Short mmCIF file of C-alpha atoms in Angstrom, two decimals:
data_model
loop_
_atom_site.label_atom_id
_atom_site.label_comp_id
_atom_site.label_asym_id
_atom_site.label_seq_id
_atom_site.Cartn_x
_atom_site.Cartn_y
_atom_site.Cartn_z
CA GLU I 239 0.50 -18.74 -23.88
CA VAL I 240 1.41 -17.23 -20.02
CA GLN I 241 2.30 -19.86 -17.95
CA LEU I 242 3.85 -20.81 -14.11
CA VAL I 243 5.43 -24.00 -14.15
CA GLU I 244 7.10 -24.65 -10.29
CA SER I 245 9.83 -26.96 -9.06
CA GLY I 246 12.40 -28.10 -6.36
CA GLY I 247 9.56 -29.21 -4.60
CA GLY I 248 9.72 -32.57 -2.00
CA LEU I 249 9.75 -34.19 1.94
CA VAL I 250 12.56 -33.05 3.81
CA LYS I 251 13.67 -33.63 7.74
CA PRO I 252 13.00 -30.43 10.27
CA GLY I 253 15.63 -27.74 10.18
CA GLY I 254 16.71 -27.72 6.67
CA SER I 255 16.65 -26.52 2.92
CA LEU I 256 14.80 -26.51 -0.15
CA ARG I 257 14.93 -24.44 -3.74
CA LEU I 258 11.88 -24.28 -5.26
CA SER I 259 11.77 -22.62 -8.86
CA CYS I 260 9.35 -21.45 -11.26
CA ALA I 261 9.89 -20.69 -14.12
CA ALA I 262 6.98 -17.74 -16.54
CA SER I 263 6.40 -17.83 -20.08
CA GLY I 264 3.92 -16.24 -21.85
CA PHE I 265 4.61 -13.03 -20.33
CA THR I 266 7.13 -10.21 -20.05
CA PHE I 267 8.64 -11.92 -16.82
CA ILE I 268 11.33 -8.58 -16.17
CA ASN I 269 8.29 -6.04 -15.59
CA ALA I 270 6.57 -8.01 -13.01
CA TRP I 271 5.87 -8.94 -9.98
CA MET I 272 5.47 -11.68 -8.35
CA SER I 273 4.39 -13.62 -5.18
CA TRP I 274 4.39 -16.96 -3.12
CA VAL I 275 0.96 -17.97 -1.79
CA ARG I 276 1.48 -21.72 0.25
CA GLN I 277 -1.90 -24.30 2.03
CA ALA I 278 -1.22 -26.65 4.24
CA PRO I 279 -2.78 -30.28 3.37
CA GLY I 280 -6.43 -29.14 3.87
CA LYS I 281 -6.84 -25.84 4.55
CA GLY I 282 -6.69 -22.23 2.60
CA LEU I 283 -4.83 -19.86 1.26
CA GLU I 284 -1.43 -18.14 2.85
CA TRP I 285 0.38 -15.27 1.34
CA VAL I 286 4.42 -15.76 2.04
CA GLY I 287 5.18 -12.86 0.05
CA ARG I 288 5.85 -11.26 -3.42
CA ILE I 289 8.82 -9.02 -4.52
CA LYS I 290 8.95 -6.21 -6.71
CA SER I 291 10.68 -5.77 -10.58
CA LYS I 292 13.79 -4.77 -10.21
CA THR I 293 11.92 -1.05 -11.98
CA ASP I 294 10.42 -0.83 -9.05
CA GLY I 295 13.44 -1.66 -6.40
CA GLY I 296 13.17 -5.51 -6.32
CA THR I 297 11.71 -4.95 -2.52
CA THR I 298 10.64 -7.88 -0.65
CA ASP I 299 8.24 -9.01 1.69
CA TYR I 300 7.54 -11.66 3.79
CA THR I 301 5.09 -13.29 5.85
CA ALA I 302 5.90 -13.34 9.46
CA PRO I 303 6.12 -16.95 10.00
CA VAL I 304 8.22 -16.94 7.43
CA LYS I 305 10.72 -14.24 7.58
CA GLY I 306 14.92 -14.80 8.14
CA ARG I 307 13.59 -18.87 6.95
CA PHE I 308 13.03 -17.92 3.99
CA THR I 309 14.43 -15.71 0.58
CA PHE I 310 12.79 -14.91 -2.69
CA SER I 311 15.12 -14.06 -5.26
CA ARG I 312 14.76 -13.70 -9.29
CA ASP I 313 16.88 -14.30 -12.05
CA ASP I 314 15.45 -11.95 -15.44
CA SER I 315 17.25 -12.93 -17.90
CA LYS I 316 16.02 -16.83 -17.01
CA LYS I 317 12.65 -15.45 -16.20
CA THR I 318 12.45 -17.89 -13.68
CA LEU I 319 11.49 -17.00 -9.34
CA TYR I 320 13.02 -18.87 -6.59
CA LEU I 321 11.34 -18.96 -2.91
CA GLN I 322 15.09 -20.82 -0.65
CA MET I 323 13.44 -22.23 2.04
CA ASN I 324 15.87 -22.15 5.64
CA SER I 325 15.51 -23.77 8.76
CA LEU I 326 12.02 -25.70 7.64
CA LYS I 327 9.66 -26.76 9.69
CA ALA I 328 6.33 -29.32 9.68
CA GLU I 329 3.90 -26.55 9.87
CA ASP I 330 6.40 -25.58 6.29
CA THR I 331 4.00 -28.55 4.83
CA ALA I 332 2.20 -27.04 2.37
CA VAL I 333 1.80 -26.72 -1.73
CA TYR I 334 3.85 -23.67 -2.29
CA TYR I 335 2.05 -21.56 -5.98
CA CYS I 336 3.66 -19.21 -7.89
CA THR I 337 1.79 -16.14 -8.99
CA THR I 338 2.15 -12.52 -11.04
CA VAL I 339 0.81 -9.80 -8.72
CA GLY I 340 -0.42 -6.73 -9.23
CA PRO I 341 -0.28 -3.24 -9.38
CA TYR I 342 0.51 -4.53 -13.73
CA ASP I 343 -1.72 -6.34 -16.11
CA ILE I 344 1.14 -8.76 -17.52
CA LEU I 345 0.04 -8.62 -20.44
CA THR I 346 0.19 -5.49 -21.19
CA GLY I 347 2.17 -3.39 -18.36
CA TYR I 348 -1.29 -1.64 -17.70
CA TYR I 349 -1.21 -0.13 -13.78
CA MET I 350 -5.01 -0.91 -13.01
CA GLY I 351 -5.00 1.31 -9.94
CA TYR I 352 -5.47 -1.66 -7.67
CA TYR I 353 -3.08 -3.85 -5.67
CA TYR I 354 -1.59 -7.09 -4.84
CA TYR I 355 -4.34 -9.28 -7.17
CA MET I 356 -2.93 -12.86 -8.27
CA ASP I 357 -3.63 -12.99 -11.31
CA VAL I 358 -1.46 -16.41 -12.61
CA TRP I 359 -1.08 -18.68 -10.29
CA GLY I 360 1.23 -21.68 -11.30
CA LYS I 361 0.34 -25.53 -11.00
CA GLY I 362 1.94 -25.22 -6.73
CA THR I 363 4.75 -27.94 -5.71
CA THR I 364 4.68 -30.13 -2.54
CA VAL I 365 7.01 -29.16 -0.15
CA THR I 366 6.53 -32.27 3.12
CA VAL I 367 8.66 -31.07 5.88
CA SER I 368 8.76 -34.52 8.18
CA SER I 369 11.23 -36.49 9.62
CA GLN M 1005 -8.19 -17.57 12.94
CA SER M 1006 -8.42 -15.43 10.12
CA VAL M 1007 -8.29 -11.94 9.80
CA LEU M 1008 -10.99 -11.71 6.68
CA THR M 1009 -14.14 -13.90 8.02
CA GLN M 1010 -15.64 -15.60 5.65
CA PRO M 1011 -18.55 -18.12 5.91
CA PRO M 1012 -17.09 -21.78 6.75
CA SER M 1013 -20.07 -22.70 3.63
CA VAL M 1014 -23.31 -22.29 1.47
CA SER M 1015 -25.08 -23.47 -0.35
CA GLY M 1016 -27.70 -23.10 -2.71
CA ALA M 1017 -30.06 -25.05 -5.78
CA PRO M 1018 -29.01 -24.82 -9.30
CA GLY M 1019 -29.81 -21.48 -10.84
CA GLN M 1020 -30.46 -19.69 -7.75
CA ARG M 1021 -28.56 -17.26 -6.66
CA VAL M 1022 -25.64 -17.09 -3.98
CA THR M 1023 -23.61 -14.80 -1.97
CA ILE M 1024 -20.86 -14.99 -0.41
CA SER M 1025 -19.40 -12.54 2.42
CA CYS M 1026 -15.49 -11.72 3.46
CA THR M 1027 -15.35 -9.34 6.89
CA GLY M 1028 -12.04 -7.36 7.86
CA SER M 1029 -11.86 -4.49 9.86
CA SER M 1030 -9.94 -1.29 9.73
CA SER M 1031 -7.04 -1.98 8.54
CA ASN M 1032 -7.91 -3.53 5.74
CA ILE M 1033 -11.24 -3.79 3.77
CA GLY M 1034 -12.11 -0.35 5.85
CA ALA M 1035 -8.65 1.48 5.33
CA GLY M 1036 -9.91 1.68 1.90
CA TYR M 1037 -7.47 -1.70 0.38
CA ASP M 1038 -9.35 -3.18 -2.69
CA VAL M 1039 -10.77 -7.24 -1.83
CA HIS M 1040 -9.72 -9.87 -4.67
CA TRP M 1041 -11.74 -12.34 -4.71
CA TYR M 1042 -10.47 -16.69 -6.59
CA GLN M 1043 -11.77 -19.66 -6.68
CA GLN M 1044 -10.52 -22.93 -6.04
CA LEU M 1045 -11.85 -25.74 -7.64
CA PRO M 1046 -10.92 -29.06 -6.49
CA GLY M 1047 -7.39 -30.22 -6.87
CA THR M 1048 -6.38 -26.91 -9.74
CA ALA M 1049 -4.79 -24.14 -7.91
CA PRO M 1050 -6.95 -21.06 -6.66
CA LYS M 1051 -7.72 -18.93 -10.20
CA LEU M 1052 -8.29 -15.27 -10.14
CA LEU M 1053 -12.20 -14.33 -10.35
CA ILE M 1054 -12.68 -11.03 -9.27
CA SER M 1055 -10.38 -8.11 -8.84
CA GLY M 1056 -10.07 -4.49 -7.72
CA ASN M 1057 -13.91 -5.19 -5.93
CA SER M 1058 -15.30 -5.90 -8.91
CA ASN M 1059 -13.93 -6.81 -11.68
CA ARG M 1060 -14.05 -9.62 -13.87
CA PRO M 1061 -10.50 -11.14 -15.49
CA SER M 1062 -11.40 -11.69 -19.44
CA GLY M 1063 -12.48 -15.28 -19.37
CA VAL M 1064 -15.26 -15.10 -15.67
CA PRO M 1065 -18.10 -15.18 -16.57
CA ASP M 1066 -20.69 -12.40 -15.55
CA ARG M 1067 -22.66 -14.70 -13.26
CA PHE M 1068 -19.85 -13.55 -10.94
CA SER M 1069 -19.81 -10.52 -9.43
CA GLY M 1070 -18.17 -7.87 -6.83
CA SER M 1071 -18.91 -5.93 -4.10
CA LYS M 1072 -17.54 -3.98 -1.40
CA SER M 1073 -18.75 -1.39 1.19
CA GLY M 1074 -16.88 -0.71 4.68
CA THR M 1075 -15.46 -3.15 6.18
CA SER M 1076 -16.65 -6.41 4.15
CA ALA M 1077 -16.92 -8.04 0.82
CA SER M 1078 -19.77 -9.59 -0.62
CA LEU M 1079 -19.39 -12.57 -4.14
CA ALA M 1080 -22.35 -12.75 -6.02
CA ILE M 1081 -23.16 -16.03 -8.21
CA THR M 1082 -26.85 -16.43 -10.22
CA GLY M 1083 -27.68 -18.60 -12.14
CA LEU M 1084 -25.84 -20.85 -10.16
CA GLN M 1085 -24.34 -24.35 -12.00
CA ALA M 1086 -23.15 -27.78 -11.16
CA GLU M 1087 -19.47 -26.37 -12.42
CA ASP M 1088 -19.40 -23.50 -10.50
CA GLU M 1089 -18.92 -26.30 -7.33
CA ALA M 1090 -15.46 -25.05 -5.48
CA ASP M 1091 -13.91 -22.83 -2.94
CA TYR M 1092 -13.70 -19.34 -3.18
CA TYR M 1093 -11.45 -17.07 -0.99
CA CYS M 1094 -11.11 -13.55 -0.67
CA GLN M 1095 -8.30 -11.41 -0.06
CA SER M 1096 -6.50 -8.10 0.47
CA TYR M 1097 -4.33 -5.56 2.03
CA ASP M 1098 -3.68 -5.52 5.94
CA ASN M 1099 -1.75 -2.49 6.75
CA SER M 1100 -1.24 -3.49 10.34
CA LEU M 1101 0.30 -7.07 8.85
CA SER M 1102 3.84 -7.80 8.44
CA GLY M 1103 3.67 -9.43 4.93
CA HIS M 1104 0.60 -7.33 5.18
CA VAL M 1105 -1.84 -9.21 1.98
CA VAL M 1106 -4.60 -12.01 3.92
CA PHE M 1107 -6.74 -14.49 2.97
CA GLY M 1108 -10.40 -14.98 4.31
CA GLY M 1109 -10.38 -18.26 5.52
CA GLY M 1110 -12.56 -20.00 2.59
CA THR M 1111 -15.65 -20.71 1.86
CA LYS M 1112 -16.97 -24.08 0.18
CA LEU M 1113 -19.63 -23.73 -1.68
CA THR M 1114 -21.90 -27.51 -2.97
CA VAL M 1115 -24.76 -26.81 -5.48
CA LEU M 1116 -27.08 -29.35 -4.01
#
């Protein structure tokens, strides 16, 4: 079964740090592009960014509000994605979802011809930034 | 203010057809970037509903369909069912923004 399981969320004070993890199973993680999406309480979805597979360069891309404070990394041997969050602000309070992201079908590895669709989502982990 | 504009809410009776619009601009949908749609049932993670403008992933009923034209896209749901009550989000790529991926603000579908 294809699965993503996030962990590491919690309560942190403004200015603090937190590291989220996302454990993957059921697909070839090493080939997958991965992303983080967050959802503030009662609000819509917000793209945080993505990390490509090492085969495709392993490059990262971040949305402007988190650039310079958040860092994505991946350990392909552990099939785990990480999100290091520093200098946290109250507006970072949200449920953080780990997702796979196109253009490759995660089961077959086929190139689908379109980009940035998020086909597998974890259940999310909650980050609360408050004093 | 979201880069992609969706109506905050739509509603319909069981069995009816509803559509949800997603309006963008020349830097995203109008530039030819694909649109994807997600369904978020209450208290759950979003689920991919439509990818690449009109493709349904395995397991998604054919009651759901997507289309794109110009700077807009639409999600249509036919034969509305009670379990379709959820939030729906469109998503695309924008070539003028850092991070580049953008979501619509979401549409709450109420089944009357």
